[in-house]
Short mmCIF file of C-alpha atoms and ligand atoms in Angstrom, two decimals:
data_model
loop_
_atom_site.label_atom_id
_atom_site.label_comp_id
_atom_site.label_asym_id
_atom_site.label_seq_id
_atom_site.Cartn_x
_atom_site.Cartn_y
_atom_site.Cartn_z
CA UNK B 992 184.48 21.38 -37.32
CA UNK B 993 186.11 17.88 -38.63
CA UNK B 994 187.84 17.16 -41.63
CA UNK B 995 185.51 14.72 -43.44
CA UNK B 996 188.30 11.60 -44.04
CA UNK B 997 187.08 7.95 -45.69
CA UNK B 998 189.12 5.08 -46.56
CA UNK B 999 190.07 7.21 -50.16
CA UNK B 1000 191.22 10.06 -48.53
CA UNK B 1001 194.78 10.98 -49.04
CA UNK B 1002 195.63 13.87 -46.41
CA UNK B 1003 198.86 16.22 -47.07
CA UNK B 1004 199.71 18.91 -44.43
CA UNK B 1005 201.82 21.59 -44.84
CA UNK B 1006 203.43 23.20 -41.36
CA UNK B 1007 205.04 26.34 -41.28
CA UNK B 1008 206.60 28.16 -38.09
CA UNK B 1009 202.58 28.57 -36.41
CA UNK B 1010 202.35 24.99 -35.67
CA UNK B 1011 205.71 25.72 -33.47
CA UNK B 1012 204.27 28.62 -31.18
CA UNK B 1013 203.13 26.76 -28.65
CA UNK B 1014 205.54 24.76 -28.13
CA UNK B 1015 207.78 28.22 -27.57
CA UNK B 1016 209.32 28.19 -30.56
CA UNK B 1017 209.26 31.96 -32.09
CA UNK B 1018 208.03 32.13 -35.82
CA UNK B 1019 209.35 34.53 -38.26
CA UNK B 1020 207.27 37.24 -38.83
CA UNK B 1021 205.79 37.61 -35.49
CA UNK B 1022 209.02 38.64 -34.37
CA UNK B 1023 208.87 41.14 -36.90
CA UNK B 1024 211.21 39.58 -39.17
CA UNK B 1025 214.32 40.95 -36.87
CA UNK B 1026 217.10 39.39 -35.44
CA UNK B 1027 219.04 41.53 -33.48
CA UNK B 1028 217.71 44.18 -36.02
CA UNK B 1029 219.11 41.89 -38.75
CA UNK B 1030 216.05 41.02 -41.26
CA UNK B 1031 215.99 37.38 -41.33
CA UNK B 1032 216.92 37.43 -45.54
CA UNK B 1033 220.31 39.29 -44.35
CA UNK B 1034 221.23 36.52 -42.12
CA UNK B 1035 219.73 33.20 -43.55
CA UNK B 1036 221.15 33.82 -47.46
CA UNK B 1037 224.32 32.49 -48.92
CA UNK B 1038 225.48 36.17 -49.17
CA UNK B 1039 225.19 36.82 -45.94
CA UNK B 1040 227.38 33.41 -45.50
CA UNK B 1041 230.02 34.21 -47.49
CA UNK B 1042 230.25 37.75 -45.76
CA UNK B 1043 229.86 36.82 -42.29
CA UNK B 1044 229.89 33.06 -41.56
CA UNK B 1045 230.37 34.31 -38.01
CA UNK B 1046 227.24 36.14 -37.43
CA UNK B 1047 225.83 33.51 -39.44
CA UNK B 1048 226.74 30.73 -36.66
CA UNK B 1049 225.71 33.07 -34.34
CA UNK B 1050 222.24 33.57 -35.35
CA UNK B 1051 221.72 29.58 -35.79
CA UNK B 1052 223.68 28.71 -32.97
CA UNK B 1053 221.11 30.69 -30.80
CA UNK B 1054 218.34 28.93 -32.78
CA UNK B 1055 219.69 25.28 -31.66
CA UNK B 1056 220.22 26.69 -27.90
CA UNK B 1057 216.34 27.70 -28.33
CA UNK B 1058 215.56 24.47 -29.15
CA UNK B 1059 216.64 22.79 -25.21
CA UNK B 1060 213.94 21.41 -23.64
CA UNK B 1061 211.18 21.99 -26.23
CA UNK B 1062 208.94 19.47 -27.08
CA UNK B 1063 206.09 19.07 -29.32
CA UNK B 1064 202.71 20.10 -28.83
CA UNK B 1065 199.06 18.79 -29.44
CA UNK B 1066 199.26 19.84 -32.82
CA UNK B 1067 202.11 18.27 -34.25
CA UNK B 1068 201.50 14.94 -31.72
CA UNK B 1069 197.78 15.04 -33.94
CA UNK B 1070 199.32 15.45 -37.41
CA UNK B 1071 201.68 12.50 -36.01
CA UNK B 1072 198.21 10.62 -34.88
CA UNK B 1073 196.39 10.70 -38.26
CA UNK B 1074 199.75 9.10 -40.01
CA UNK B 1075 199.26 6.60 -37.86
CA UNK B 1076 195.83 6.15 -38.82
CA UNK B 1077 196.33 6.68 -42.64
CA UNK B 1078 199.86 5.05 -43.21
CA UNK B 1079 200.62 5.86 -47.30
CA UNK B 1080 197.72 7.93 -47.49
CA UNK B 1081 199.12 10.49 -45.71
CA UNK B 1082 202.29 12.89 -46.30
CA UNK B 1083 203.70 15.61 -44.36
CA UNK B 1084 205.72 19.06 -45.85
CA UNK B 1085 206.92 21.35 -43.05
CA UNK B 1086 208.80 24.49 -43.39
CA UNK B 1087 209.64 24.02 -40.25
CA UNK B 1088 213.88 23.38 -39.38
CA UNK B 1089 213.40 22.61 -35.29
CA UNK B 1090 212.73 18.83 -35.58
CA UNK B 1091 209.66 18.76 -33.66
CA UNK B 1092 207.38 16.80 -36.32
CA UNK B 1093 209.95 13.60 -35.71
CA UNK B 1094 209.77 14.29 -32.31
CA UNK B 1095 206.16 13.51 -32.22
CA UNK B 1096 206.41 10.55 -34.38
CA UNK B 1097 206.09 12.04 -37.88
CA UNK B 1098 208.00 9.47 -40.38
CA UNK B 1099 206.42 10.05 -43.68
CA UNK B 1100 207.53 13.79 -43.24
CA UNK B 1101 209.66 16.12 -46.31
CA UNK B 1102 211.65 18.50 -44.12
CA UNK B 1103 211.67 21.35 -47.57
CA UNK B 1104 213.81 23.90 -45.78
CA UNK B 1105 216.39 21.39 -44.51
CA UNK B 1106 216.97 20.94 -40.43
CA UNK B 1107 218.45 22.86 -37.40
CA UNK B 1108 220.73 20.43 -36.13
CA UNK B 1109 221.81 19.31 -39.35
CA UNK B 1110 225.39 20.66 -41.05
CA UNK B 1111 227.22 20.27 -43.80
CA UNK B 1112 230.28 21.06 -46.21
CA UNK B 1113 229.83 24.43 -48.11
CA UNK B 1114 232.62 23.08 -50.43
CA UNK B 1115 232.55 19.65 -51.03
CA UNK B 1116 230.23 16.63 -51.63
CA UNK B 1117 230.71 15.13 -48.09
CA UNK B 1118 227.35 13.92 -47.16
CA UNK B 1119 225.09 16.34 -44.55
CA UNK B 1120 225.71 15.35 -40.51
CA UNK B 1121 223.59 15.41 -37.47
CA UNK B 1122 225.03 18.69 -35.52
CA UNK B 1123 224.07 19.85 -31.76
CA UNK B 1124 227.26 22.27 -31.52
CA UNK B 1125 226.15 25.49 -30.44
CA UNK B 1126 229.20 28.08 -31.40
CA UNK B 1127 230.22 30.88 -29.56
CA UNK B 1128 233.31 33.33 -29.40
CA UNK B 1129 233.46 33.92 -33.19
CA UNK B 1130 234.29 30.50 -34.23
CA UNK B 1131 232.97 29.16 -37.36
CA UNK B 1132 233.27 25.10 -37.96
CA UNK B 1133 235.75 23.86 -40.63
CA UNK B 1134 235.25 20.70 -42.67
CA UNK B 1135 237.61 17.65 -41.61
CA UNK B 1136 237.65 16.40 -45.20
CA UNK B 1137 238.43 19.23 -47.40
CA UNK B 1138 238.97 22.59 -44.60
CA UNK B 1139 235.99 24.21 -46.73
CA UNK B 1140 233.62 26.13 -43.83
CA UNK B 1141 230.80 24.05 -42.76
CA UNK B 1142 227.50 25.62 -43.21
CA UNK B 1143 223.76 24.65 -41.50
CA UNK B 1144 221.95 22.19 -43.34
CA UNK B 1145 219.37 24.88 -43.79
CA UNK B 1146 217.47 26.36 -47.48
CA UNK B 1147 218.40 30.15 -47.40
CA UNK B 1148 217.31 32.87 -49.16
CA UNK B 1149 217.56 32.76 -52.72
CA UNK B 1150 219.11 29.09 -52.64
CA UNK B 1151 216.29 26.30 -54.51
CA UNK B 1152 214.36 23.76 -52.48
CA UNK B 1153 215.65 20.41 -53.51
CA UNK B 1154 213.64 19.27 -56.81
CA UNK B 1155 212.94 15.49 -55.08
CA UNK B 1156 210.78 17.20 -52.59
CA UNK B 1157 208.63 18.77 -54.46
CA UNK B 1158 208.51 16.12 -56.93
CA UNK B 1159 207.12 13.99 -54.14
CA UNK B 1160 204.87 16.33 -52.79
CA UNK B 1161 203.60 16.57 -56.62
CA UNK B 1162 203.17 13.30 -57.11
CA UNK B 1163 201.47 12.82 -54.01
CA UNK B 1164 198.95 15.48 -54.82
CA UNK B 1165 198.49 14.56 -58.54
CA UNK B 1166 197.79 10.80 -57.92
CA UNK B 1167 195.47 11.46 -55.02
CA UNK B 1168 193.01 14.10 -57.62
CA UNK B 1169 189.70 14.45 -55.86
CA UNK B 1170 190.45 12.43 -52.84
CA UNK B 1171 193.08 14.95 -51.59
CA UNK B 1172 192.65 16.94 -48.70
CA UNK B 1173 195.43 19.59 -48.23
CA UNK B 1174 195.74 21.05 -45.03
CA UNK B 1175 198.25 24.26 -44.34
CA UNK B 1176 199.27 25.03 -40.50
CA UNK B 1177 200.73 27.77 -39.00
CA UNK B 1178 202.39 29.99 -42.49
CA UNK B 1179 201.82 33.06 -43.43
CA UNK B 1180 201.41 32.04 -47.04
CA UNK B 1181 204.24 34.46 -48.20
CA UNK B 1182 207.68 32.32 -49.09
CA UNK B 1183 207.67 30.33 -52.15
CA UNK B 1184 207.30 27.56 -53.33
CA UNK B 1185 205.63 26.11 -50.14
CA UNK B 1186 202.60 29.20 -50.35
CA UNK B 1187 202.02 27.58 -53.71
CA UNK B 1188 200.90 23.80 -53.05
CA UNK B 1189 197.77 24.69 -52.45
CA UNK B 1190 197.12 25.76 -55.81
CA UNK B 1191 198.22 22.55 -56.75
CA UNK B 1192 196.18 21.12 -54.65
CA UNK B 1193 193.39 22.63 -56.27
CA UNK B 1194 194.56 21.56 -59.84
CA UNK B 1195 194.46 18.22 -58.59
CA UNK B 1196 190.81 18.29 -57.78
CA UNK B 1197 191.20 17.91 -53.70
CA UNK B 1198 189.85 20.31 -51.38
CA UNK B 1199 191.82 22.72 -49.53
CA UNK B 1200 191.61 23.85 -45.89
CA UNK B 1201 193.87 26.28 -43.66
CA UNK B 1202 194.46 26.55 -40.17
CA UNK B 1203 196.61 29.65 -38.66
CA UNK B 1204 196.26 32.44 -36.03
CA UNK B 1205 195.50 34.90 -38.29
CA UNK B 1206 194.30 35.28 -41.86
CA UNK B 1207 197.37 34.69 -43.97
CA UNK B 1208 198.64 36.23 -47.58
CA UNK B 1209 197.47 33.10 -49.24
CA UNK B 1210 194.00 32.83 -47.16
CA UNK B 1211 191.54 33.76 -50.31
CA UNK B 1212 192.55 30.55 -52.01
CA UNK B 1213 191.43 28.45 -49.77
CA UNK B 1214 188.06 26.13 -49.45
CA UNK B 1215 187.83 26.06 -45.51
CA UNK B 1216 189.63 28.49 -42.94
CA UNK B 1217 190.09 28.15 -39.76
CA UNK B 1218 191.28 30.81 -37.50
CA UNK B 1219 192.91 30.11 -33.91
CA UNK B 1220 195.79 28.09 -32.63
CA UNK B 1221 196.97 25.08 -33.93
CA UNK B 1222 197.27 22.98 -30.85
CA UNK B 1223 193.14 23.80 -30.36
CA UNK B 1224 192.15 23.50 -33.81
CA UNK B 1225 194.10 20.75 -35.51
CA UNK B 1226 193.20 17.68 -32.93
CA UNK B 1227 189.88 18.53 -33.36
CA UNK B 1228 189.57 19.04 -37.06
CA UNK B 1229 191.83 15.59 -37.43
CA UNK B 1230 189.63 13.63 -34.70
CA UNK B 1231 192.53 12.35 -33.39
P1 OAD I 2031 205.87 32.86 -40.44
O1 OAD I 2031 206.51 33.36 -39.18
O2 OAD I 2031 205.98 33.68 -41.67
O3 OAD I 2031 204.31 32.67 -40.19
C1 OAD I 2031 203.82 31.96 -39.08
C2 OAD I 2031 202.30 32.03 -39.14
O4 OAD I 2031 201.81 31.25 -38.07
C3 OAD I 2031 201.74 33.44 -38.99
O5 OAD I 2031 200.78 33.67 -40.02
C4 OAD I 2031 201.09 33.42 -37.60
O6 OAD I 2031 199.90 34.20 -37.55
C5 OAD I 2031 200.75 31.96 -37.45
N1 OAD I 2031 200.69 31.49 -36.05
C6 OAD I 2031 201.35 31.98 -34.95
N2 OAD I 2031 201.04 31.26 -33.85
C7 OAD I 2031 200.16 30.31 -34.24
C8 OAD I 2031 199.46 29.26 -33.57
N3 OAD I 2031 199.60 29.03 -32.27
N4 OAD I 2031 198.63 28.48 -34.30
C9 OAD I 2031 198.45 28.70 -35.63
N5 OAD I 2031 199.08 29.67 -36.32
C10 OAD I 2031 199.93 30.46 -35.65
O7 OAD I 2031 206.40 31.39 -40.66
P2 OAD I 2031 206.39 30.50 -41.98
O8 OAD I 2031 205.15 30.71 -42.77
O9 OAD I 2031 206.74 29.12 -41.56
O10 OAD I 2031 212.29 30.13 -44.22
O11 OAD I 2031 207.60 31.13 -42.76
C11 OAD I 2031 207.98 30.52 -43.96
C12 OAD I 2031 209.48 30.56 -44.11
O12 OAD I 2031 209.94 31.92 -44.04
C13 OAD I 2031 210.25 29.87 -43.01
O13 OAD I 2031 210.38 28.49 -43.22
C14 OAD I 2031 211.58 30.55 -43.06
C15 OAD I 2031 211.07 31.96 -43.15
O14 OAD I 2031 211.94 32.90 -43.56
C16 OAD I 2031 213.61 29.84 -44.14
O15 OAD I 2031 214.24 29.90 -43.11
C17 OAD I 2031 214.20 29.43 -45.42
#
């Protein structure tokens, strides 16, 4: 099966932790939605912050260490492939925080749940940092500016996605209409807002297609499915 693209196609993908796997990066759910018998919400929420910023750091700090030596797979090198081909006529939304899309050469890329190795000040304004420190021993990082805790870059539970992105993804869909093609990778269709663009897709007249291991929450409102793994499926469906 191939995507059918033309010279008015405008393509926008949507990656969530499934495009990852192969590259040996674990998803969510498939780990059961545990860490260290923590449910993800308990340890990825702004309560859970305020509470323990140590176990916090902990949890992410693992998540960077699990990011050495990883590198992107045929999936995400053939998402990076058709921008190439498509240039403005393309756009990429991941869920995905492990950096692996810009890895592979993805530039016009909205990163909607923030970056792993990204930081910044939970108190003040100071503008978000590039951040590789893995922490260890119970420390927790304190802003140089204003000695407010720093925090990962990250959209946690119950915090909103930042309006601009989905503005753009909006727009994107909206002034494409019947020449979209939407294409979700690798999500389980459950988290909001990102399990919702395809029905905006759909309002906007394009067609909508879904690749992912298994059928997903969201799989019913979808034009095309395609079940397997994304490194297999998503070359060939691109033709790239
Ligand atoms: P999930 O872990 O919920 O879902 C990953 C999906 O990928 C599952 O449906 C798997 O069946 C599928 N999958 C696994 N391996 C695959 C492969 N090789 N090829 C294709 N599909 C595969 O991850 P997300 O949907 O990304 O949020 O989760 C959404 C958000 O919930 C995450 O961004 C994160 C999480 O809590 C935050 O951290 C804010």
């Amino acid at each position: 099966m191939r995507i059918p693209i033309d010279q008015d196609t405008r393509v926008l993908v949507l990656t969530g932790a499934g495009v990852s796997a192969e590259s040996g990066v674990p998803t969510f759910r498939d780990a059961g939605g545990l860490w260290e018998g923590n449910r993800f919400e308990d340890v990825a929420s702004p309560h859970a912050f305020a509470r323990d910023p140590i176990l916090v750091w902990r949890f992410y700090s693992q998540r960077r260490a699990g990011l050495d030596g990883i590198v992107p797979n045929a999936a995400h090198r053939a998402i990076a492939a058709l921008e190439a081909r498509l240039g403005d006529r393309f756009l990429l939304a991941t869920q995905n925080v492990d950096g692996l899309h810009a890895a592979a050469g993805s530039q016009r890329m909205i990163e909607l749940h923030g970056n792993l190795m990204t930081s910044r000040c939970s108190s003040c304004d100071r503008a978000p940092f590039e951040d590789r420190q893995v922490y260890r021993d119970k420390q927790v990082p304190v802003c140089g500016t204003c000695g407010g805790l720093i925090r990962p870059h990250i959209v946690w539970f119950g915090e909103p996605l930042d309006g601009r992105d989905l503005d753009r993804v909006d727009t994107f869909a909206r002034d494409a209409g019947r020449h979209l093609v939407f294409v979700a990778i690798g999500t389980s269709g459950i988290v909001y807002p990102a399990a919702g663009i395809v029905d905006e897709a759909r309002r906007a007249g394009g067609s909508t297609w879904l690749v992912n291991a298994d059928r997903p929450a969201n799989a019913d409102r979808f034009d095309h499915v395609a079940i397997g793994k994304a490194g297999e499926l998503v070359p060939a469906l691109f033709g790239t």
